[in-house]
């Protein structure tokens, strides 16, 4: 079966590739694939979706790995904002922990 460029399965593949590039230290390539993943999720699932929030969080981690904490914090805040509207406060601990790491660096 062919899903096409704008299918959620394609977004998932981009997400996996992005994580591999980040693990390899190729952060700019990781961002390239996370941005593709994010564009598909925003178009198919909407901006205020938990999976979209997860991609913002992953992008924030890449920015931390690139030593760009201010950009990371922006991504974490966006993710947190989405999650507050979708899953509630109890499920946002991961983002709060990431934000705490950023504040240590800033």
PDB file of C-alpha atoms in Angstrom:
ATOM      1  CA  UNK A   1       0.000   0.000   0.000  1.00  0.00           C
ATOM      2  CA  UNK A   2       1.240   3.466  -0.863  1.00  0.00           C
ATOM      3  CA  UNK A   3       0.308   6.131   1.674  1.00  0.00           C
ATOM      4  CA  UNK A   4       1.597   9.280   0.040  1.00  0.00           C
ATOM      5  CA  UNK A   5       3.593  12.251   1.247  1.00  0.00           C
ATOM      6  CA  UNK A   6       0.902  13.654   3.559  1.00  0.00           C
ATOM      7  CA  UNK A   7      -0.117  10.444   5.326  1.00  0.00           C
ATOM      8  CA  UNK A   8       0.362  10.036   9.109  1.00  0.00           C
ATOM      9  CA  UNK A   9       2.443   6.905   8.448  1.00  0.00           C
ATOM     10  CA  UNK A  10       4.820   9.021   6.394  1.00  0.00           C
ATOM     11  CA  UNK A  11       5.047  11.449   9.322  1.00  0.00           C
ATOM     12  CA  UNK A  12       5.882   8.545  11.616  1.00  0.00           C
ATOM     13  CA  UNK A  13       8.673   7.444   9.275  1.00  0.00           C
ATOM     14  CA  UNK A  14      10.075  10.986   9.200  1.00  0.00           C
ATOM     15  CA  UNK A  15       9.950  11.048  12.997  1.00  0.00           C
ATOM     16  CA  UNK A  16      11.929   7.814  13.242  1.00  0.00           C
ATOM     17  CA  UNK A  17      14.539   9.054  10.777  1.00  0.00           C
ATOM     18  CA  UNK A  18      14.835  12.313  12.718  1.00  0.00           C
ATOM     19  CA  UNK A  19      15.516  10.459  15.967  1.00  0.00           C
ATOM     20  CA  UNK A  20      18.251   8.434  14.285  1.00  0.00           C
ATOM     21  CA  UNK A  21      19.938  11.559  12.916  1.00  0.00           C
ATOM     22  CA  UNK A  22      19.749  13.183  16.349  1.00  0.00           C
ATOM     23  CA  UNK A  23      21.286  10.086  17.953  1.00  0.00           C
ATOM     24  CA  UNK A  24      24.090  10.259  15.370  1.00  0.00           C
ATOM     25  CA  UNK A  25      24.748  13.889  16.290  1.00  0.00           C
ATOM     26  CA  UNK A  26      23.443  15.168  12.956  1.00  0.00           C
ATOM     27  CA  UNK A  27      21.089  17.651  14.562  1.00  0.00           C
ATOM     28  CA  UNK A  28      20.400  19.792  11.507  1.00  0.00           C
ATOM     29  CA  UNK A  29      19.348  16.713   9.546  1.00  0.00           C
ATOM     30  CA  UNK A  30      17.190  15.658  12.494  1.00  0.00           C
ATOM     31  CA  UNK A  31      15.462  19.039  12.457  1.00  0.00           C
ATOM     32  CA  UNK A  32      14.853  18.708   8.726  1.00  0.00           C
ATOM     33  CA  UNK A  33      12.955  15.449   9.235  1.00  0.00           C
ATOM     34  CA  UNK A  34      11.149  16.604  12.392  1.00  0.00           C
ATOM     35  CA  UNK A  35       9.909  19.644  10.442  1.00  0.00           C
ATOM     36  CA  UNK A  36       8.519  17.332   7.736  1.00  0.00           C
ATOM     37  CA  UNK A  37       6.875  15.228  10.444  1.00  0.00           C
ATOM     38  CA  UNK A  38       5.449  18.340  12.089  1.00  0.00           C
ATOM     39  CA  UNK A  39       4.040  19.734   8.830  1.00  0.00           C
ATOM     40  CA  UNK A  40       2.151  16.515   8.139  1.00  0.00           C
ATOM     41  CA  UNK A  41       0.834  16.248  11.695  1.00  0.00           C
ATOM     42  CA  UNK A  42      -0.336  19.855  11.684  1.00  0.00           C
ATOM     43  CA  UNK A  43      -2.090  19.324   8.338  1.00  0.00           C
ATOM     44  CA  UNK A  44      -3.687  15.976   9.171  1.00  0.00           C
ATOM     45  CA  UNK A  45      -4.161  15.987  12.957  1.00  0.00           C
ATOM     46  CA  UNK A  46      -4.219  19.700  13.701  1.00  0.00           C
ATOM     47  CA  UNK A  47      -2.075  21.985  15.795  1.00  0.00           C
ATOM     48  CA  UNK A  48      -3.759  21.012  19.068  1.00  0.00           C
ATOM     49  CA  UNK A  49      -3.102  17.277  18.983  1.00  0.00           C
ATOM     50  CA  UNK A  50      -1.031  15.252  21.436  1.00  0.00           C
ATOM     51  CA  UNK A  51       1.103  13.785  18.625  1.00  0.00           C
ATOM     52  CA  UNK A  52       1.817  17.272  17.303  1.00  0.00           C
ATOM     53  CA  UNK A  53       2.864  18.269  20.833  1.00  0.00           C
ATOM     54  CA  UNK A  54       5.195  15.267  20.993  1.00  0.00           C
ATOM     55  CA  UNK A  55       6.942  16.437  17.828  1.00  0.00           C
ATOM     56  CA  UNK A  56       7.411  19.949  19.262  1.00  0.00           C
ATOM     57  CA  UNK A  57       8.958  18.342  22.332  1.00  0.00           C
ATOM     58  CA  UNK A  58      11.292  16.229  20.189  1.00  0.00           C
ATOM     59  CA  UNK A  59      12.358  19.322  18.245  1.00  0.00           C
ATOM     60  CA  UNK A  60      13.093  21.006  21.562  1.00  0.00           C
ATOM     61  CA  UNK A  61      15.377  18.132  22.536  1.00  0.00           C
ATOM     62  CA  UNK A  62      17.291  18.556  19.269  1.00  0.00           C
ATOM     63  CA  UNK A  63      17.729  22.258  20.007  1.00  0.00           C
ATOM     64  CA  UNK A  64      19.078  21.350  23.444  1.00  0.00           C
ATOM     65  CA  UNK A  65      21.496  18.963  21.760  1.00  0.00           C
ATOM     66  CA  UNK A  66      22.546  21.834  19.485  1.00  0.00           C
ATOM     67  CA  UNK A  67      23.163  24.036  22.553  1.00  0.00           C
ATOM     68  CA  UNK A  68      20.299  26.370  21.613  1.00  0.00           C
ATOM     69  CA  UNK A  69      18.349  26.402  24.879  1.00  0.00           C
ATOM     70  CA  UNK A  70      16.209  29.449  24.057  1.00  0.00           C
ATOM     71  CA  UNK A  71      14.851  27.760  20.933  1.00  0.00           C
ATOM     72  CA  UNK A  72      14.397  24.528  22.883  1.00  0.00           C
ATOM     73  CA  UNK A  73      12.394  26.361  25.522  1.00  0.00           C
ATOM     74  CA  UNK A  74      10.084  27.823  22.863  1.00  0.00           C
ATOM     75  CA  UNK A  75       9.374  24.318  21.571  1.00  0.00           C
ATOM     76  CA  UNK A  76       8.811  22.924  25.051  1.00  0.00           C
ATOM     77  CA  UNK A  77       6.413  25.751  25.884  1.00  0.00           C
ATOM     78  CA  UNK A  78       4.446  25.123  22.682  1.00  0.00           C
ATOM     79  CA  UNK A  79       4.261  21.417  23.465  1.00  0.00           C
ATOM     80  CA  UNK A  80       3.149  22.117  27.019  1.00  0.00           C
ATOM     81  CA  UNK A  81       0.466  24.509  25.826  1.00  0.00           C
ATOM     82  CA  UNK A  82      -0.967  21.871  23.507  1.00  0.00           C
ATOM     83  CA  UNK A  83      -0.810  19.130  26.131  1.00  0.00           C
ATOM     84  CA  UNK A  84      -2.594  21.242  28.738  1.00  0.00           C
ATOM     85  CA  UNK A  85      -5.494  21.452  26.307  1.00  0.00           C
ATOM     86  CA  UNK A  86      -5.485  17.776  25.362  1.00  0.00           C
ATOM     87  CA  UNK A  87      -4.210  15.512  28.154  1.00  0.00           C
ATOM     88  CA  UNK A  88      -4.277  17.757  31.191  1.00  0.00           C
ATOM     89  CA  UNK A  89      -1.706  18.686  33.803  1.00  0.00           C
ATOM     90  CA  UNK A  90      -1.014  15.160  35.063  1.00  0.00           C
ATOM     91  CA  UNK A  91       0.571  14.031  31.787  1.00  0.00           C
ATOM     92  CA  UNK A  92       2.917  16.985  31.288  1.00  0.00           C
ATOM     93  CA  UNK A  93       5.741  15.972  33.647  1.00  0.00           C
ATOM     94  CA  UNK A  94       8.087  15.085  30.768  1.00  0.00           C
ATOM     95  CA  UNK A  95       7.820  18.598  29.326  1.00  0.00           C
ATOM     96  CA  UNK A  96       8.255  20.236  32.739  1.00  0.00           C
ATOM     97  CA  UNK A  97      11.419  18.178  33.247  1.00  0.00           C
ATOM     98  CA  UNK A  98      12.768  19.296  29.862  1.00  0.00           C
ATOM     99  CA  UNK A  99      12.001  22.917  30.693  1.00  0.00           C
ATOM    100  CA  UNK A 100      13.840  22.555  33.995  1.00  0.00           C
ATOM    101  CA  UNK A 101      16.904  21.369  32.112  1.00  0.00           C
ATOM    102  CA  UNK A 102      16.727  24.430  29.876  1.00  0.00           C
ATOM    103  CA  UNK A 103      16.491  26.780  32.833  1.00  0.00           C
ATOM    104  CA  UNK A 104      19.652  25.237  34.300  1.00  0.00           C
ATOM    105  CA  UNK A 105      21.491  26.115  31.085  1.00  0.00           C
ATOM    106  CA  UNK A 106      20.097  29.630  30.721  1.00  0.00           C
TER     107      UNK A 106
END
